[in-house]
Amino acid sequence: MTSPTPDALLGPADIRELAAALGVRPTKQRGQNFVIDANTVRRIVRTAGVRPDDVVVEVGPGLGSLTLALLEAADRVTAVEIDDVLAAALPATVAARMPGRADRFALVHSDAMHVTELPGPAPTALVANLPYNVAVPVLLHMLENFPSIERTLVMVQSEVADRLAAAPGSKVYGVPSVKANWYAEVKRAGAIGRNVFWPAPNVDSGLVSLVRRAEPVKTSASRREVFAVVDAAFAQRRKTLRAALAGWAGSAAAAEAALVAAGVSPQARGESLTVEEFARIAENAGNTRNAGNAGNTENAENAENAENEEPGQQ
């Protein structure tokens, strides 16, 4: 590996000079906040545990602050950038500041949500400063489409970091927590101050580490089926699962049958369940058929009774 020059990384003056030359102003629409501190990007690379044999994919590289730090440590880096101007400029920045590593860099000019394949060897790590407004869907999309990614470290809004790393029973445990845990062991990996960004955001940032599960969640249900249960459970998170899953199952009675078969209390709420328990509920969706028929009979009987009641009794 060729050693980079000592001043290869971008500092505050470099970032502003590059941005001015390109006529770039960070936009809220794309959640752009450029990292301007070399120590911060090196810290991110260290925390990510990037190794000399890693093939790293980076989403939203911007002007290249983190990209250059990743190239110092990894075997290869592939950056995915949606912005036309930034995508056009980044290869030249890499070539100018790390000429000895330029052949180890590739750029994909695309929306990360549409990327399903990457050039070169399969990625082993994902390291990114994710745009705050699309952080969770982009993260889940990359983990789903690139199973070779073993380790991930993303910088996201602090509240999003809390949600991703939350454990069952936490007030912020929800859809992102469960879906991220489907793929990986998730934990908070540090905090990032506002003054390392340009422009400085009005929210704090946090690092989240995800290490892909050595073995997938053991279930006969598909990811899509499990995620459908998760979505339904948290769409009405204040309700019991019997009520919250009624639409998913076809009736409250059918939901109860699936829950009981899965060994989950119908009175529990989604925020108390592990991803494995959601998977068991999805597995037992078949048990809702008979219960659904019973529920339909029950509904018909209730309707008939209602028709026979005197006005005012309801």
CSV table of N, CA, C and O in Angstrom, one decimal, residues 191-294:
chain,number,residue,atom,x,y,z
A,191,ALA,N,-20.2,9.7,19.9
A,191,ALA,CA,-20.9,10.9,19.6
A,191,ALA,C,-20.0,11.8,18.8
A,191,ALA,O,-18.8,11.8,18.9
A,192,ILE,N,-20.6,12.6,17.9
A,192,ILE,CA,-19.8,13.6,17.1
A,192,ILE,C,-20.4,15.0,17.3
A,192,ILE,O,-21.6,15.2,17.2
A,193,GLY,N,-19.5,15.9,17.6
A,193,GLY,CA,-19.9,17.3,17.8
A,193,GLY,C,-20.3,18.0,16.6
A,193,GLY,O,-20.0,17.6,15.4
A,194,ARG,N,-21.0,19.1,16.7
A,194,ARG,CA,-21.6,19.8,15.6
A,194,ARG,C,-20.5,20.6,14.9
A,194,ARG,O,-20.6,20.9,13.7
A,195,ASN,N,-19.4,21.0,15.6
A,195,ASN,CA,-18.5,22.0,15.0
A,195,ASN,C,-17.5,21.3,14.0
A,195,ASN,O,-16.7,22.0,13.4
A,196,VAL,N,-17.7,20.0,13.8
A,196,VAL,CA,-16.8,19.3,12.8
A,196,VAL,C,-17.5,19.3,11.4
A,196,VAL,O,-16.9,18.8,10.4
A,197,PHE,N,-18.7,19.9,11.3
A,197,PHE,CA,-19.4,20.0,10.0
A,197,PHE,C,-19.4,21.4,9.4
A,197,PHE,O,-19.4,22.4,10.2
A,198,TRP,N,-19.6,21.4,8.1
A,198,TRP,CA,-19.9,22.7,7.4
A,198,TRP,C,-21.1,22.4,6.5
A,198,TRP,O,-20.9,21.5,5.6
A,199,PRO,N,-22.2,23.1,6.6
A,199,PRO,CA,-22.5,24.0,7.8
A,199,PRO,C,-22.8,23.1,9.0
A,199,PRO,O,-23.1,22.0,9.0
A,200,ALA,N,-22.6,23.8,10.2
A,200,ALA,CA,-22.9,23.1,11.4
A,200,ALA,C,-24.4,22.8,11.5
A,200,ALA,O,-25.2,23.7,11.4
A,201,PRO,N,-24.7,21.5,11.7
A,201,PRO,CA,-26.2,21.2,11.8
A,201,PRO,C,-26.7,21.7,13.2
A,201,PRO,O,-26.0,21.9,14.1
A,202,ASN,N,-28.0,21.8,13.3
A,202,ASN,CA,-28.7,22.1,14.6
A,202,ASN,C,-29.1,20.9,15.3
A,202,ASN,O,-29.9,21.0,16.2
A,203,VAL,N,-28.5,19.8,15.0
A,203,VAL,CA,-28.7,18.5,15.8
A,203,VAL,C,-27.4,17.9,16.0
A,203,VAL,O,-26.4,18.1,15.3
A,204,ASP,N,-27.4,17.0,17.1
A,204,ASP,CA,-26.2,16.3,17.4
A,204,ASP,C,-26.1,15.0,16.5
A,204,ASP,O,-27.1,14.6,15.9
A,205,SER,N,-24.9,14.5,16.4
A,205,SER,CA,-24.7,13.3,15.5
A,205,SER,C,-24.2,12.1,16.4
A,205,SER,O,-23.5,12.4,17.4
A,206,GLY,N,-24.4,10.9,15.9
A,206,GLY,CA,-23.9,9.7,16.7
A,206,GLY,C,-23.4,8.7,15.7
A,206,GLY,O,-23.8,8.6,14.5
A,207,LEU,N,-22.5,7.9,16.2
A,207,LEU,CA,-22.0,6.7,15.4
A,207,LEU,C,-22.7,5.5,15.8
A,207,LEU,O,-22.9,5.2,17.0
A,208,VAL,N,-23.0,4.7,14.8
A,208,VAL,CA,-23.7,3.4,15.1
A,208,VAL,C,-22.9,2.3,14.4
A,208,VAL,O,-22.6,2.4,13.2
A,209,SER,N,-22.5,1.3,15.2
A,209,SER,CA,-21.8,0.1,14.7
A,209,SER,C,-22.8,-1.1,14.5
A,209,SER,O,-23.6,-1.4,15.4
A,210,LEU,N,-22.7,-1.7,13.3
A,210,LEU,CA,-23.5,-2.9,13.0
A,210,LEU,C,-22.6,-4.0,12.6
A,210,LEU,O,-21.8,-3.8,11.6
A,211,VAL,N,-22.6,-5.1,13.3
A,211,VAL,CA,-21.8,-6.3,12.9
A,211,VAL,C,-22.8,-7.4,12.5
A,211,VAL,O,-23.6,-7.8,13.3
A,212,ARG,N,-22.7,-7.8,11.2
A,212,ARG,CA,-23.6,-8.7,10.7
A,212,ARG,C,-23.7,-10.0,11.5
A,212,ARG,O,-22.6,-10.5,11.9
A,213,ARG,N,-24.9,-10.5,11.7
A,213,ARG,CA,-25.1,-11.7,12.5
A,213,ARG,C,-24.3,-12.9,11.8
A,213,ARG,O,-24.3,-13.0,10.6
A,214,ALA,N,-23.6,-13.6,12.7
A,214,ALA,CA,-22.9,-14.8,12.1
A,214,ALA,C,-23.9,-15.8,11.5
A,214,ALA,O,-23.6,-16.4,10.5
A,215,GLU,N,-25.1,-15.9,12.1
A,215,GLU,CA,-26.1,-16.7,11.6
A,215,GLU,C,-27.4,-15.9,11.5
A,215,GLU,O,-27.7,-15.1,12.5
A,216,PRO,N,-28.1,-16.0,10.4
A,216,PRO,CA,-29.4,-15.2,10.3
A,216,PRO,C,-30.4,-15.6,11.3
A,216,PRO,O,-30.2,-16.7,12.0
A,217,VAL,N,-31.4,-14.8,11.6
A,217,VAL,CA,-32.5,-15.1,12.5
A,217,VAL,C,-33.1,-16.4,12.0
A,217,VAL,O,-33.4,-16.6,10.8
A,218,LYS,N,-33.2,-17.4,12.9
A,218,LYS,CA,-33.7,-18.7,12.5
A,218,LYS,C,-35.2,-18.6,12.4
A,218,LYS,O,-35.9,-18.5,13.4
A,219,THR,N,-35.7,-18.7,11.2
A,219,THR,CA,-37.2,-18.6,10.9
A,219,THR,C,-37.5,-19.2,9.5
A,219,THR,O,-36.7,-19.1,8.6
A,220,SER,N,-38.7,-19.7,9.4
A,220,SER,CA,-39.1,-20.2,8.1
A,220,SER,C,-39.8,-19.0,7.3
A,220,SER,O,-40.2,-19.2,6.2
A,221,ALA,N,-40.1,-17.9,8.0
A,221,ALA,CA,-40.7,-16.7,7.4
A,221,ALA,C,-39.7,-15.9,6.6
A,221,ALA,O,-38.5,-15.9,7.0
A,222,SER,N,-40.1,-15.3,5.6
A,222,SER,CA,-39.2,-14.5,4.8
A,222,SER,C,-39.0,-13.1,5.5
A,222,SER,O,-39.8,-12.7,6.4
A,223,ARG,N,-38.0,-12.4,5.1
A,223,ARG,CA,-37.7,-11.1,5.6
A,223,ARG,C,-38.9,-10.2,5.4
A,223,ARG,O,-39.4,-9.4,6.3
A,224,ARG,N,-39.5,-10.2,4.2
A,224,ARG,CA,-40.7,-9.4,3.9
A,224,ARG,C,-41.8,-9.7,4.8
A,224,ARG,O,-42.5,-8.8,5.3
A,225,GLU,N,-42.1,-11.0,5.1
A,225,GLU,CA,-43.2,-11.4,6.0
A,225,GLU,C,-42.9,-10.9,7.4
A,225,GLU,O,-43.8,-10.4,8.1
A,226,VAL,N,-41.7,-11.0,7.9
A,226,VAL,CA,-41.3,-10.5,9.3
A,226,VAL,C,-41.5,-9.0,9.3
A,226,VAL,O,-42.1,-8.5,10.3
A,227,PHE,N,-41.0,-8.3,8.3
A,227,PHE,CA,-41.0,-6.9,8.4
A,227,PHE,C,-42.5,-6.4,8.3
A,227,PHE,O,-42.8,-5.3,8.8
A,228,ALA,N,-43.4,-7.1,7.6
A,228,ALA,CA,-44.8,-6.7,7.6
A,228,ALA,C,-45.4,-6.8,9.0
A,228,ALA,O,-46.2,-5.9,9.4
A,229,VAL,N,-45.0,-7.7,9.8
A,229,VAL,CA,-45.5,-7.8,11.2
A,229,VAL,C,-44.9,-6.6,12.0
A,229,VAL,O,-45.6,-6.0,12.8
A,230,VAL,N,-43.6,-6.3,11.8
A,230,VAL,CA,-43.0,-5.2,12.5
A,230,VAL,C,-43.7,-3.9,12.2
A,230,VAL,O,-44.0,-3.1,13.1
A,231,ASP,N,-43.9,-3.7,10.9
A,231,ASP,CA,-44.6,-2.4,10.5
A,231,ASP,C,-46.0,-2.3,11.1
A,231,ASP,O,-46.4,-1.2,11.6
A,232,ALA,N,-46.7,-3.4,11.1
A,232,ALA,CA,-48.1,-3.4,11.7
A,232,ALA,C,-48.1,-3.2,13.2
A,232,ALA,O,-48.9,-2.4,13.7
A,233,ALA,N,-47.1,-3.8,13.9
A,233,ALA,CA,-47.0,-3.7,15.3
A,233,ALA,C,-46.8,-2.2,15.8
A,233,ALA,O,-47.3,-1.8,16.8
A,234,PHE,N,-45.9,-1.5,15.0
A,234,PHE,CA,-45.5,-0.2,15.4
A,234,PHE,C,-46.4,0.9,14.8
A,234,PHE,O,-46.2,2.1,15.2
A,235,ALA,N,-47.2,0.6,13.8
A,235,ALA,CA,-48.1,1.6,13.2
A,235,ALA,C,-49.1,2.1,14.3
A,235,ALA,O,-49.5,3.3,14.2
A,236,GLN,N,-49.4,1.3,15.3
A,236,GLN,CA,-50.2,1.7,16.4
A,236,GLN,C,-49.6,1.2,17.7
A,236,GLN,O,-50.1,0.3,18.4
A,237,ARG,N,-48.4,1.7,18.0
A,237,ARG,CA,-47.6,1.2,19.0
A,237,ARG,C,-48.2,1.3,20.4
A,237,ARG,O,-47.8,0.6,21.3
A,238,ARG,N,-49.2,2.2,20.6
A,238,ARG,CA,-49.9,2.3,21.9
A,238,ARG,C,-50.8,1.1,22.2
A,238,ARG,O,-51.3,0.9,23.3
A,239,LYS,N,-51.2,0.5,21.1
A,239,LYS,CA,-52.2,-0.6,21.2
A,239,LYS,C,-51.6,-1.9,21.6
A,239,LYS,O,-50.4,-2.1,21.3
A,240,THR,N,-52.3,-2.8,22.1
A,240,THR,CA,-51.8,-4.2,22.4
A,240,THR,C,-51.6,-4.8,21.0
A,240,THR,O,-52.2,-4.4,20.0
A,241,LEU,N,-50.8,-5.9,21.0
A,241,LEU,CA,-50.5,-6.6,19.7
A,241,LEU,C,-51.8,-7.2,19.1
A,241,LEU,O,-52.0,-7.3,17.9
A,242,ARG,N,-52.7,-7.6,20.0
A,242,ARG,CA,-54.0,-8.2,19.5
A,242,ARG,C,-54.7,-7.2,18.6
A,242,ARG,O,-55.2,-7.5,17.6
A,243,ALA,N,-54.7,-5.9,19.1
A,243,ALA,CA,-55.4,-4.9,18.3
A,243,ALA,C,-54.5,-4.4,17.2
A,243,ALA,O,-55.0,-4.2,16.1
A,244,ALA,N,-53.3,-4.2,17.4
A,244,ALA,CA,-52.4,-3.6,16.4
A,244,ALA,C,-52.2,-4.5,15.2
A,244,ALA,O,-52.0,-4.0,14.1
A,245,LEU,N,-52.2,-5.8,15.4
A,245,LEU,CA,-52.0,-6.8,14.3
A,245,LEU,C,-53.3,-7.2,13.7
A,245,LEU,O,-53.3,-8.1,12.8
A,246,ALA,N,-54.5,-6.7,14.1
A,246,ALA,CA,-55.8,-7.1,13.6
A,246,ALA,C,-55.8,-6.9,12.1
A,246,ALA,O,-56.3,-7.8,11.3
A,247,GLY,N,-55.4,-5.8,11.6
A,247,GLY,CA,-55.4,-5.5,10.2
A,247,GLY,C,-54.5,-6.5,9.4
A,247,GLY,O,-54.9,-7.0,8.3
A,248,TRP,N,-53.3,-6.7,9.9
A,248,TRP,CA,-52.4,-7.6,9.3
A,248,TRP,C,-52.9,-9.0,9.2
A,248,TRP,O,-52.8,-9.7,8.2
A,249,ALA,N,-53.6,-9.5,10.3
A,249,ALA,CA,-54.0,-10.9,10.4
A,249,ALA,C,-55.4,-11.1,9.8
A,249,ALA,O,-55.8,-12.2,9.4
A,250,GLY,N,-56.2,-10.0,9.7
A,250,GLY,CA,-57.5,-10.1,9.1
A,250,GLY,C,-58.6,-9.9,10.2
A,250,GLY,O,-59.7,-9.5,9.9
A,251,SER,N,-58.3,-10.1,11.4
A,251,SER,CA,-59.2,-9.8,12.6
A,251,SER,C,-58.4,-9.9,13.9
A,251,SER,O,-57.3,-10.4,13.9
A,252,ALA,N,-59.0,-9.3,14.9
A,252,ALA,CA,-58.3,-9.4,16.2
A,252,ALA,C,-58.2,-10.8,16.7
A,252,ALA,O,-57.2,-11.2,17.3
A,253,ALA,N,-59.2,-11.6,16.4
A,253,ALA,CA,-59.1,-13.1,16.8
A,253,ALA,C,-58.0,-13.8,16.1
A,253,ALA,O,-57.3,-14.6,16.7
A,254,ALA,N,-57.9,-13.5,14.8
A,254,ALA,CA,-56.8,-14.1,14.0
A,254,ALA,C,-55.4,-13.7,14.5
A,254,ALA,O,-54.5,-14.5,14.6
A,255,ALA,N,-55.3,-12.4,14.9
A,255,ALA,CA,-54.0,-11.9,15.4
A,255,ALA,C,-53.7,-12.6,16.7
A,255,ALA,O,-52.6,-13.0,17.0
A,256,GLU,N,-54.7,-12.8,17.6
A,256,GLU,CA,-54.5,-13.5,18.9
A,256,GLU,C,-54.0,-14.9,18.7
A,256,GLU,O,-53.1,-15.4,19.4
A,257,ALA,N,-54.6,-15.6,17.7
A,257,ALA,CA,-54.2,-17.0,17.4
A,257,ALA,C,-52.8,-17.0,17.0
A,257,ALA,O,-52.0,-17.9,17.4
A,258,ALA,N,-52.3,-16.1,16.1
A,258,ALA,CA,-50.9,-16.1,15.7
A,258,ALA,C,-50.0,-15.8,16.9
A,258,ALA,O,-48.9,-16.4,17.0
A,259,LEU,N,-50.4,-14.9,17.7
A,259,LEU,CA,-49.6,-14.5,18.9
A,259,LEU,C,-49.5,-15.7,19.9
A,259,LEU,O,-48.4,-16.0,20.4
A,260,VAL,N,-50.6,-16.3,20.2
A,260,VAL,CA,-50.6,-17.4,21.1
A,260,VAL,C,-49.7,-18.5,20.6
A,260,VAL,O,-48.9,-19.1,21.3
A,261,ALA,N,-49.8,-18.8,19.3
A,261,ALA,CA,-49.0,-19.9,18.7
A,261,ALA,C,-47.5,-19.6,18.7
A,261,ALA,O,-46.7,-20.5,18.8
A,262,ALA,N,-47.2,-18.3,18.7
A,262,ALA,CA,-45.8,-17.8,18.7
A,262,ALA,C,-45.3,-17.7,20.1
A,262,ALA,O,-44.1,-17.4,20.3
A,263,GLY,N,-46.2,-17.9,21.1
A,263,GLY,CA,-45.7,-17.8,22.5
A,263,GLY,C,-45.6,-16.4,23.0
A,263,GLY,O,-44.8,-16.1,23.9
A,264,VAL,N,-46.4,-15.5,22.4
A,264,VAL,CA,-46.3,-14.1,22.7
A,264,VAL,C,-47.7,-13.7,23.3
A,264,VAL,O,-48.7,-14.0,22.7
A,265,SER,N,-47.7,-12.9,24.4
A,265,SER,CA,-48.9,-12.5,25.0
A,265,SER,C,-49.7,-11.5,24.0
A,265,SER,O,-49.1,-10.6,23.5
A,266,PRO,N,-51.0,-11.8,23.8
A,266,PRO,CA,-51.8,-10.9,23.0
A,266,PRO,C,-51.9,-9.5,23.6
A,266,PRO,O,-52.2,-8.5,22.9
A,267,GLN,N,-51.6,-9.3,24.9
A,267,GLN,CA,-51.7,-8.1,25.5
A,267,GLN,C,-50.3,-7.3,25.5
A,267,GLN,O,-50.3,-6.2,26.0
A,268,ALA,N,-49.3,-7.9,25.0
A,268,ALA,CA,-48.0,-7.3,24.9
A,268,ALA,C,-48.1,-6.2,23.8
A,268,ALA,O,-49.0,-6.1,23.0
A,269,ARG,N,-47.1,-5.3,23.8
A,269,ARG,CA,-46.9,-4.3,22.8
A,269,ARG,C,-45.6,-4.5,22.0
A,269,ARG,O,-44.7,-5.1,22.5
A,270,GLY,N,-45.6,-4.0,20.8
A,270,GLY,CA,-44.5,-4.2,19.9
A,270,GLY,C,-43.1,-3.8,20.5
A,270,GLY,O,-42.1,-4.5,20.3
A,271,GLU,N,-43.1,-2.8,21.3
A,271,GLU,CA,-41.9,-2.3,21.9
A,271,GLU,C,-41.2,-3.3,22.8
A,271,GLU,O,-40.0,-3.0,23.3
A,272,SER,N,-41.9,-4.3,23.2
A,272,SER,CA,-41.3,-5.3,24.2
A,272,SER,C,-40.8,-6.5,23.5
A,272,SER,O,-40.2,-7.4,24.1
A,273,LEU,N,-40.9,-6.7,22.2
A,273,LEU,CA,-40.6,-7.9,21.5
A,273,LEU,C,-39.2,-7.8,20.8
A,273,LEU,O,-38.8,-6.8,20.3
A,274,THR,N,-38.5,-9.0,20.8
A,274,THR,CA,-37.3,-9.1,20.0
A,274,THR,C,-37.6,-9.4,18.6
A,274,THR,O,-38.7,-9.8,18.2
A,275,VAL,N,-36.6,-9.3,17.7
A,275,VAL,CA,-36.8,-9.7,16.3
A,275,VAL,C,-37.1,-11.1,16.2
A,275,VAL,O,-37.9,-11.5,15.3
A,276,GLU,N,-36.6,-12.0,17.0
A,276,GLU,CA,-36.9,-13.4,17.0
A,276,GLU,C,-38.4,-13.6,17.3
A,276,GLU,O,-39.0,-14.5,16.6
A,277,GLU,N,-39.0,-12.9,18.2
A,277,GLU,CA,-40.4,-13.0,18.5
A,277,GLU,C,-41.3,-12.5,17.3
A,277,GLU,O,-42.3,-13.1,17.0
A,278,PHE,N,-40.8,-11.4,16.7
A,278,PHE,CA,-41.6,-11.0,15.5
A,278,PHE,C,-41.5,-12.1,14.4
A,278,PHE,O,-42.5,-12.3,13.7
A,279,ALA,N,-40.4,-12.7,14.3
A,279,ALA,CA,-40.3,-13.8,13.3
A,279,ALA,C,-41.2,-15.0,13.6
A,279,ALA,O,-41.8,-15.5,12.7
A,280,ARG,N,-41.3,-15.3,14.9
A,280,ARG,CA,-42.2,-16.4,15.3
A,280,ARG,C,-43.7,-16.1,14.9
A,280,ARG,O,-44.5,-16.9,14.5
A,281,ILE,N,-44.1,-14.8,15.2
A,281,ILE,CA,-45.4,-14.4,14.8
A,281,ILE,C,-45.7,-14.5,13.3
A,281,ILE,O,-46.7,-15.0,12.9
A,282,ALA,N,-44.7,-14.1,12.5
A,282,ALA,CA,-44.8,-14.2,11.1
A,282,ALA,C,-44.9,-15.7,10.6
A,282,ALA,O,-45.7,-16.0,9.7
A,283,GLU,N,-44.2,-16.5,11.3
A,283,GLU,CA,-44.2,-18.0,11.0
A,283,GLU,C,-45.6,-18.5,11.2
A,283,GLU,O,-46.1,-19.4,10.5
A,284,ASN,N,-46.3,-18.0,12.2
A,284,ASN,CA,-47.6,-18.5,12.6
A,284,ASN,C,-48.8,-17.8,11.9
A,284,ASN,O,-49.9,-17.9,12.4
A,285,ALA,N,-48.5,-17.1,10.9
A,285,ALA,CA,-49.6,-16.4,10.1
A,285,ALA,C,-50.6,-17.4,9.6
A,285,ALA,O,-51.8,-17.1,9.6
A,286,GLY,N,-50.1,-18.6,9.3
A,286,GLY,CA,-51.1,-19.7,8.9
A,286,GLY,C,-52.1,-20.0,9.9
A,286,GLY,O,-53.3,-20.4,9.6
A,287,ASN,N,-51.8,-19.8,11.2
A,287,ASN,CA,-52.7,-20.1,12.2
A,287,ASN,C,-53.9,-19.1,12.3
A,287,ASN,O,-54.8,-19.3,13.0
A,288,THR,N,-53.7,-18.0,11.5
A,288,THR,CA,-54.8,-17.0,11.5
A,288,THR,C,-56.0,-17.4,10.7
A,288,THR,O,-57.0,-16.8,10.8
A,289,ARG,N,-55.8,-18.4,9.8
A,289,ARG,CA,-56.9,-18.7,8.8
A,289,ARG,C,-58.1,-19.2,9.6
A,289,ARG,O,-59.2,-18.6,9.4
A,290,ASN,N,-57.9,-20.2,10.4
A,290,ASN,CA,-59.1,-20.8,11.1
A,290,ASN,C,-59.6,-19.7,12.1
A,290,ASN,O,-60.9,-19.6,12.2
A,291,ALA,N,-58.7,-19.0,12.8
A,291,ALA,CA,-59.1,-18.0,13.7
A,291,ALA,C,-59.9,-16.9,13.0
A,291,ALA,O,-60.8,-16.3,13.5
A,292,GLY,N,-59.4,-16.6,11.8
A,292,GLY,CA,-60.0,-15.6,11.0
A,292,GLY,C,-61.5,-15.9,10.6
A,292,GLY,O,-62.4,-15.1,10.7
A,293,ASN,N,-61.7,-17.2,10.3
A,293,ASN,CA,-63.1,-17.7,10.1
A,293,ASN,C,-63.9,-17.6,11.3
A,293,ASN,O,-65.1,-17.1,11.2
A,294,ALA,N,-63.3,-17.9,12.4
A,294,ALA,CA,-64.0,-17.8,13.7
A,294,ALA,C,-64.3,-16.3,14.0
A,294,ALA,O,-65.4,-16.0,14.5
